[in-house]
Short mmCIF file of C-alpha atoms in Angstrom, two decimals:
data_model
loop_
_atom_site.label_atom_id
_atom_site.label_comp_id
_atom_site.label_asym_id
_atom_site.label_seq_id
_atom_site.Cartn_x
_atom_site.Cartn_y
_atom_site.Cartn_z
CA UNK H 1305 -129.86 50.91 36.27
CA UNK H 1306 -132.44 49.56 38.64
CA UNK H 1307 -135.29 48.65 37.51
CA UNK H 1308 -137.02 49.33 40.33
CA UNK H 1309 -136.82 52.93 41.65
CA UNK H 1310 -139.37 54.82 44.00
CA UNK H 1311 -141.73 57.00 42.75
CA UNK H 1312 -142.56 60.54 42.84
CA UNK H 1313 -145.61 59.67 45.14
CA UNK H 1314 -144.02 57.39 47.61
CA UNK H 1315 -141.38 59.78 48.15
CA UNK H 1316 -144.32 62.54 48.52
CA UNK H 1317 -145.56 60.34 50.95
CA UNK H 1318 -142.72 59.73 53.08
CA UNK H 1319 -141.98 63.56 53.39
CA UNK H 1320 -145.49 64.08 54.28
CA UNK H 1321 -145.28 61.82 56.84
CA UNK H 1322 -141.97 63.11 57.71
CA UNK H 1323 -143.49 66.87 57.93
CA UNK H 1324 -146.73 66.00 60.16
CA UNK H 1325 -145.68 63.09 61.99
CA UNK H 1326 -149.08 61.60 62.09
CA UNK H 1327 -150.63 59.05 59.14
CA UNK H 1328 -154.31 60.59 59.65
CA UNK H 1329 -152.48 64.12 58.94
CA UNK H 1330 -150.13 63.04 56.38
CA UNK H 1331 -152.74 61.68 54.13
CA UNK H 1332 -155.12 65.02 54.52
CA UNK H 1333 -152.01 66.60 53.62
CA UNK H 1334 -151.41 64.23 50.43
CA UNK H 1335 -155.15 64.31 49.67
CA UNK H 1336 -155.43 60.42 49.84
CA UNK H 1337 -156.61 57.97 52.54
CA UNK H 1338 -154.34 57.07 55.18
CA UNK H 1339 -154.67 53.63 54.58
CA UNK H 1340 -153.35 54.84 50.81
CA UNK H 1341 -150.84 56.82 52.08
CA UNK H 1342 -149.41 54.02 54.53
CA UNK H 1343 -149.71 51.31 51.58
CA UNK H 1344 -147.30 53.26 49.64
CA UNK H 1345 -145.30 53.82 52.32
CA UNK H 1346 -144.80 49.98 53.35
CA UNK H 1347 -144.34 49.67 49.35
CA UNK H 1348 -141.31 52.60 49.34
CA UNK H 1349 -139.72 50.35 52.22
CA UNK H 1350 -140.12 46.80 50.76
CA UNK H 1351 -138.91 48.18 47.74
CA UNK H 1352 -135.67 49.72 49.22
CA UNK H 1353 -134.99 46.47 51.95
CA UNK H 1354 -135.16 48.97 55.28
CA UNK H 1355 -137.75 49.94 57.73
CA UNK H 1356 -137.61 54.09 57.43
CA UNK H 1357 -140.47 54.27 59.80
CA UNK H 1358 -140.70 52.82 63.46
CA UNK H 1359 -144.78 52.69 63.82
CA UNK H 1360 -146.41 52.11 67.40
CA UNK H 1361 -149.78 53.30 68.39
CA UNK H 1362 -149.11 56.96 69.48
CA UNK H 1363 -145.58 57.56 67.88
CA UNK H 1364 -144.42 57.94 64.43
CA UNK H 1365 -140.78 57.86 64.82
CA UNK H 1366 -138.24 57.95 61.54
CA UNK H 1367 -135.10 55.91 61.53
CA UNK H 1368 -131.96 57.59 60.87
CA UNK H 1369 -131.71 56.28 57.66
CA UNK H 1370 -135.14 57.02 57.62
CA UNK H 1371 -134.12 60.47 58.06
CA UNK H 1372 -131.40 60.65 55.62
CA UNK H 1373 -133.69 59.47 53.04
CA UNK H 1374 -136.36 62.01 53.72
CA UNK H 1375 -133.48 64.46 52.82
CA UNK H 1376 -132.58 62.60 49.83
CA UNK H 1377 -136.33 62.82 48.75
CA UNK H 1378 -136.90 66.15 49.28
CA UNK H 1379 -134.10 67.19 46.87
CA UNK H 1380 -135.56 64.90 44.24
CA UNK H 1381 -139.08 66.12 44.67
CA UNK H 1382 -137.62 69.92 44.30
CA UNK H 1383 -135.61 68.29 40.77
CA UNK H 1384 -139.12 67.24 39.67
CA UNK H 1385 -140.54 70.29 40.39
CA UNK H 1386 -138.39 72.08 38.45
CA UNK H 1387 -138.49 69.71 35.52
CA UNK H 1388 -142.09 70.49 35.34
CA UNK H 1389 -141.47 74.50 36.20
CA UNK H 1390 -138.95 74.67 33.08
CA UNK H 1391 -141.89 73.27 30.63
CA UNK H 1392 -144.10 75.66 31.88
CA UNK H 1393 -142.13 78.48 32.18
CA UNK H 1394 -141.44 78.24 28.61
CA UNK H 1395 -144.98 78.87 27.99
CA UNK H 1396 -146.64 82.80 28.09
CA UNK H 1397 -145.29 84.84 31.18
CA UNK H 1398 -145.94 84.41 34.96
CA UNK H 1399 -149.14 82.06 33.92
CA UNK H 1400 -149.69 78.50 35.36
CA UNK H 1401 -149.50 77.46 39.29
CA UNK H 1402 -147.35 79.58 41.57
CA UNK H 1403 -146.84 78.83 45.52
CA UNK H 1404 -145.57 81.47 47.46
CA UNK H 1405 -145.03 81.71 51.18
CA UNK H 1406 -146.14 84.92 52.71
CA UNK H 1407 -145.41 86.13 56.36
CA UNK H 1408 -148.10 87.36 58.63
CA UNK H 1409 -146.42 91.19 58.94
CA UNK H 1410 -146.95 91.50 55.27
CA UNK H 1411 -149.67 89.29 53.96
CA UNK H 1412 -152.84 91.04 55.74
CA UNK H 1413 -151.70 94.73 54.74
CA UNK H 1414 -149.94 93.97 51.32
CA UNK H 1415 -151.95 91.44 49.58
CA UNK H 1416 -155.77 92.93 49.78
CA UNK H 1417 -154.50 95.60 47.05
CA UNK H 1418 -152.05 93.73 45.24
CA UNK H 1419 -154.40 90.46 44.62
CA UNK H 1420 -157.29 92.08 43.31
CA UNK H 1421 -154.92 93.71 40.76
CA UNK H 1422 -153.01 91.09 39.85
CA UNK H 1423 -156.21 88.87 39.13
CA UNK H 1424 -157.15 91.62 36.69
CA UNK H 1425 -153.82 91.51 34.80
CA UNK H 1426 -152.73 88.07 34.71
CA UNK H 1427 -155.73 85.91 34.59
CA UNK H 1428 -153.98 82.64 33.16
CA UNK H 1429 -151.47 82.57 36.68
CA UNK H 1430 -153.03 80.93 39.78
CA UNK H 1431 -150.94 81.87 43.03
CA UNK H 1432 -151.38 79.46 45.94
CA UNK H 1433 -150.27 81.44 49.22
CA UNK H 1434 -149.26 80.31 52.46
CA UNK H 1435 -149.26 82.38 55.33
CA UNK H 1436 -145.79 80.83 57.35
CA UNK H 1437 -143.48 82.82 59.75
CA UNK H 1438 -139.96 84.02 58.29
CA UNK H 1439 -138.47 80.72 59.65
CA UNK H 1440 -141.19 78.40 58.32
CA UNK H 1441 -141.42 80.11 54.87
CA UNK H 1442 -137.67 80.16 54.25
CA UNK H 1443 -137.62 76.17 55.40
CA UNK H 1444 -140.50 75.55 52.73
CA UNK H 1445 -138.95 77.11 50.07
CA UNK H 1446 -135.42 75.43 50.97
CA UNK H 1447 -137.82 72.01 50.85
CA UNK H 1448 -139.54 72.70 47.53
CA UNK H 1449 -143.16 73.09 49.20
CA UNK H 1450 -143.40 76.97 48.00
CA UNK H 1451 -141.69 78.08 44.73
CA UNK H 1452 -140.77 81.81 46.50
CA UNK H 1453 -141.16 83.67 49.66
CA UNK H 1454 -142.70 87.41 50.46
CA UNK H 1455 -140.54 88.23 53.55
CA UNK H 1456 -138.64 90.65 55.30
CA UNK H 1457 -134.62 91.40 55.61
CA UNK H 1458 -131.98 90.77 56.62
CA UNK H 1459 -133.49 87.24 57.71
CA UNK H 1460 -131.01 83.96 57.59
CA UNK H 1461 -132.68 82.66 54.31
CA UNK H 1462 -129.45 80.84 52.97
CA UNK H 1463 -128.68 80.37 49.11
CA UNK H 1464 -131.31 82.86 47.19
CA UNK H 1465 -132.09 84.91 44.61
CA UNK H 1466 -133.56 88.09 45.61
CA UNK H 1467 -135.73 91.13 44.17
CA UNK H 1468 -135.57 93.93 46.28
CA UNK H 1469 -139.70 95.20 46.53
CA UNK H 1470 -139.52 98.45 48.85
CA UNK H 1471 -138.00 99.24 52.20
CA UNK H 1472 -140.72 99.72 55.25
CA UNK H 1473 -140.12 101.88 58.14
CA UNK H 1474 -140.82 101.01 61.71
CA UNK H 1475 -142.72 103.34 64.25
CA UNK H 1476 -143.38 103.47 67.87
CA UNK H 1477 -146.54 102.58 68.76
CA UNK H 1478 -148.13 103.98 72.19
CA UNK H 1479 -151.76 104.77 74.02
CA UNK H 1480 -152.36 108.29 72.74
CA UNK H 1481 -152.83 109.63 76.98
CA UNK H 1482 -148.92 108.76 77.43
CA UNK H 1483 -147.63 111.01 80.30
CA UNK H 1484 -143.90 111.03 78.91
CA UNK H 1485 -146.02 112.61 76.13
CA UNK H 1486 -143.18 111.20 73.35
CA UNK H 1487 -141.66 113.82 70.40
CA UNK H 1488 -142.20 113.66 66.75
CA UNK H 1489 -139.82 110.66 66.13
CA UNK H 1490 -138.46 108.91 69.28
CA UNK H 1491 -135.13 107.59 69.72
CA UNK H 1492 -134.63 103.85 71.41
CA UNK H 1493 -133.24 105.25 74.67
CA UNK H 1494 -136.85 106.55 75.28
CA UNK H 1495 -138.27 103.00 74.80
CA UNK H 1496 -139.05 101.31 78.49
CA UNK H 1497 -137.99 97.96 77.34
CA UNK H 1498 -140.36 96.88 80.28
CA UNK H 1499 -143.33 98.01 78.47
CA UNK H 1500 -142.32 96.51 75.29
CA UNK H 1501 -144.63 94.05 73.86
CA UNK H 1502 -143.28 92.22 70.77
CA UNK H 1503 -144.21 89.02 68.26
CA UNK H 1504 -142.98 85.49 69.95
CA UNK H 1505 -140.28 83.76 67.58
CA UNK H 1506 -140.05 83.13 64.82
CA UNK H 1507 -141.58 86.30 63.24
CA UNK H 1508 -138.46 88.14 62.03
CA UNK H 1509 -139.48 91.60 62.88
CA UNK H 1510 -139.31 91.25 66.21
CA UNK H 1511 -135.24 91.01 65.60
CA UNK H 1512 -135.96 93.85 63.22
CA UNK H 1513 -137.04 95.76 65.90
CA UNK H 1514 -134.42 94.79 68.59
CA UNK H 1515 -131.81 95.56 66.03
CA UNK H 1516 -133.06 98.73 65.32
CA UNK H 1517 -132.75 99.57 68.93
CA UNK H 1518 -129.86 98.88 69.28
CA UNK H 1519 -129.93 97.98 72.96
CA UNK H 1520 -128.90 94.52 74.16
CA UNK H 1521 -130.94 94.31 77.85
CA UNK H 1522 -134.60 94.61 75.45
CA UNK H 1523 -133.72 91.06 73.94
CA UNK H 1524 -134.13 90.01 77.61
CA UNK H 1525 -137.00 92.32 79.41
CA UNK H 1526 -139.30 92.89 76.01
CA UNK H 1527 -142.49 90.94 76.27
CA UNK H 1528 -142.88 88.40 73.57
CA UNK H 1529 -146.09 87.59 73.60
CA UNK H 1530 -147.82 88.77 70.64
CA UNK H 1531 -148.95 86.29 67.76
CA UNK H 1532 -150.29 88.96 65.24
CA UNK H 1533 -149.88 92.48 64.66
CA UNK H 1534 -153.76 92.79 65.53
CA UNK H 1535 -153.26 91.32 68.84
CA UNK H 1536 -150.16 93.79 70.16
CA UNK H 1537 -151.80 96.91 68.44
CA UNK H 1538 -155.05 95.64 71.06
CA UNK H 1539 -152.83 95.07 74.17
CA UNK H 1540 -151.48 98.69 73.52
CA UNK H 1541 -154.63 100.01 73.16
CA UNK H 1542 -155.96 98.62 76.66
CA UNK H 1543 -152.46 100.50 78.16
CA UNK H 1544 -150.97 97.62 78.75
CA UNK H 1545 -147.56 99.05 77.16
CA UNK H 1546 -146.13 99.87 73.94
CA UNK H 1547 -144.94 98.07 70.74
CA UNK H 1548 -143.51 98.62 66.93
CA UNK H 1549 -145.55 98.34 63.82
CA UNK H 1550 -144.31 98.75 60.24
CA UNK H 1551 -145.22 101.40 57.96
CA UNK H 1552 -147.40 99.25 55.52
CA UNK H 1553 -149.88 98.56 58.74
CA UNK H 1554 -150.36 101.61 60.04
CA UNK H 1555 -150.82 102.39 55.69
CA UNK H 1556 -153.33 99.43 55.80
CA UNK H 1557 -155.55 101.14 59.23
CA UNK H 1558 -153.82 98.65 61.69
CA UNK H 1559 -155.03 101.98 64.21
CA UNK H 1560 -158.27 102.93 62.68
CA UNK H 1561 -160.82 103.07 65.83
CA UNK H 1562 -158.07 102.36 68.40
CA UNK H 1563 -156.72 105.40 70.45
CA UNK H 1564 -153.11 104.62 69.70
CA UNK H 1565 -150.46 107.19 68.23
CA UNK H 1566 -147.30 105.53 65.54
CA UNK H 1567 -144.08 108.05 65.75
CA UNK H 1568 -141.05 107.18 63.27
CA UNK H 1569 -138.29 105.31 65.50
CA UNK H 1570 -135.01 107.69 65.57
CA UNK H 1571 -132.56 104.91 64.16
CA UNK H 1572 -130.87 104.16 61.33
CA UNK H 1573 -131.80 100.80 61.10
CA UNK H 1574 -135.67 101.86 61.60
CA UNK H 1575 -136.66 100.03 58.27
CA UNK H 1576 -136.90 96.75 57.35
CA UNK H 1577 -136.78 95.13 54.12
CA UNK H 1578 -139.24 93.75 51.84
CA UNK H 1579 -138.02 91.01 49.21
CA UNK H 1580 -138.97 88.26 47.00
CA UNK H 1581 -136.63 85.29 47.05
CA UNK H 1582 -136.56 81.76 45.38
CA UNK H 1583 -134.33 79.25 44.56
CA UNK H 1584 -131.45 79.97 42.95
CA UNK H 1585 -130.72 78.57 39.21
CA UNK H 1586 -134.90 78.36 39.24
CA UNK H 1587 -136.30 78.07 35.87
CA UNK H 1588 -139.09 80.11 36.78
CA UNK H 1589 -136.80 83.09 37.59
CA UNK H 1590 -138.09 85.52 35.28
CA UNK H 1591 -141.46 84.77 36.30
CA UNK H 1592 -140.30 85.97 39.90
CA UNK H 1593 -139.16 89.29 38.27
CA UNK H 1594 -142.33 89.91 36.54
CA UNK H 1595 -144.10 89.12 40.12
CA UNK H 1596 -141.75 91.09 41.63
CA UNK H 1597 -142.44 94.58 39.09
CA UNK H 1598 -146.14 93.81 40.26
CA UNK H 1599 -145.84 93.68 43.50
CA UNK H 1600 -143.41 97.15 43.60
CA UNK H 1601 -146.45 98.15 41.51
CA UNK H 1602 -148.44 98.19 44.75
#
């Protein structure tokens, strides 16, 4: 064996850089100077004999074996994380540091009651969130920067475990003074996919809704504008057309002091989802249960 191997913080360093593409950035990131951060860098590569990383003024640019490294490292970093999760989890239940990836058509109407709670009831655990769309929460888990993901199915998340938390339905949302004056649950042939505002990419509920719809020409007329719940509940309020919201935000007052009306969609796929997943063969799986119970808890 080699006695000289890289370490866990040069290879923390190179995926940093890898993930922001920018030394000033990298080193926030890494909570270390960037003239740190580039030492150990230059270090990782003398060490190994190549150049992984092509520096000019403006560009960071990885080489390929630059890039196949990166991969390498990332899969070591998630070993070492679980080294250290399978000591701890050994300890007292769902205690310790926890990072979990939330997206944005959960986190503002889920986590103001759950939090509060589960501060109460498990003091010792200290949960690091990160507010990420579907995509970018399923590609931090995959690269051990989050330990599990609050999300929504079905959603490509690859090889997971995963704890089923409730199902959430979807509803119509619409300015209350609409002249086609809409029933008590409408079905998707009523929907104007012209008037349909939506989330951009990214944001799995926005295929949630187009699925649930079942009708192929919205995928190309819906507007996808929106960037937040907030923002498409605000454009429908100024009549500027219609949209879906879950259940849990119309729950949470997404309408309060707006004058726009929610009716249940008329589909059978009108529901998404919600889920906990993590890694499978994690150490810290029961831990995942237990957060999963509280979380169903509500």
């Amino acid at each position: 064996m080699s006695t000289y191997l890289p370490t866990i913080k040069q290879l923390q360093y190179l995926v940093s850089l890898h993930e922001h593409k920018h030394f000033g950035r990298a080193a926030d990131a890494s909570y270390v100077s960037q003239s740190t951060l580039s030492a150990g860098i230059r270090e990782l590569e003398s060490l190994l004999g190549v150049t992984l990383v092509e520096r000019s003024r403006r560009v960071v640019r990885f080489t390929a074996l630059g890039d196949q490294v990166v991969e390498k490292a990332h899969r070591l970093l998630r070993e070492a994380e679980e080294l250290s999760d399978l000591v701890q989890a050994a300890g007292k239940p769902l205690s310790g540091t926890l990072r979990m990836s939330v997206i944005p058509t959960i986190a503002p109407f889920m986590l103001p009651h759950m939090l509060p709670r589960l501060k109460r009831e498990r003091p010792d655990l200290k949960l690091l969130l990160r507010e990420e769309t579907s995509q970018d929460a399923v590609e931090s888990l995959q690269h051990g920067r989050v330990d599990c993901v609050l999300l929504a199915l079905p959603f490509g998340t690859g090889e997971v475990e995963v704890e089923h938390i409730s199902d959430d339905k979807l509803f119509v949302a619409f300015p209350k003074d609409d002249p086609r004056d809409p029933p008590d649950s409408i079905p998707p042939s009523m929907i104007d996919e012209g008037r349909l505002l939506l989330l951009e990419d990214g944001h799995c509920l926005r295929d949630h809704a187009l699925a649930a719809c079942a009708r192929p020409e919205m995928r190309a007329n819906a507007a996808i504008i929106g960037t937040s719940l907030h923002t498409l509940v605000q454009m429908v309020d100024n009549d500027l057309g219609l949209t879906m919201l879950p259940q849990m935000a119309l729950d949470a007052g997404i309408l309060n002091d707006t004058d726009v009306v929610a009716r249940p969609l008329k589909s059978a796929q009108a529901s998404r989802e919600i889920a906990l997943i993590w890694r499978k063969n994690s150490p810290r799986a029961d831990d995942f249960k237990l957060l999963a119970e509280e979380l169903r808890a509500g």
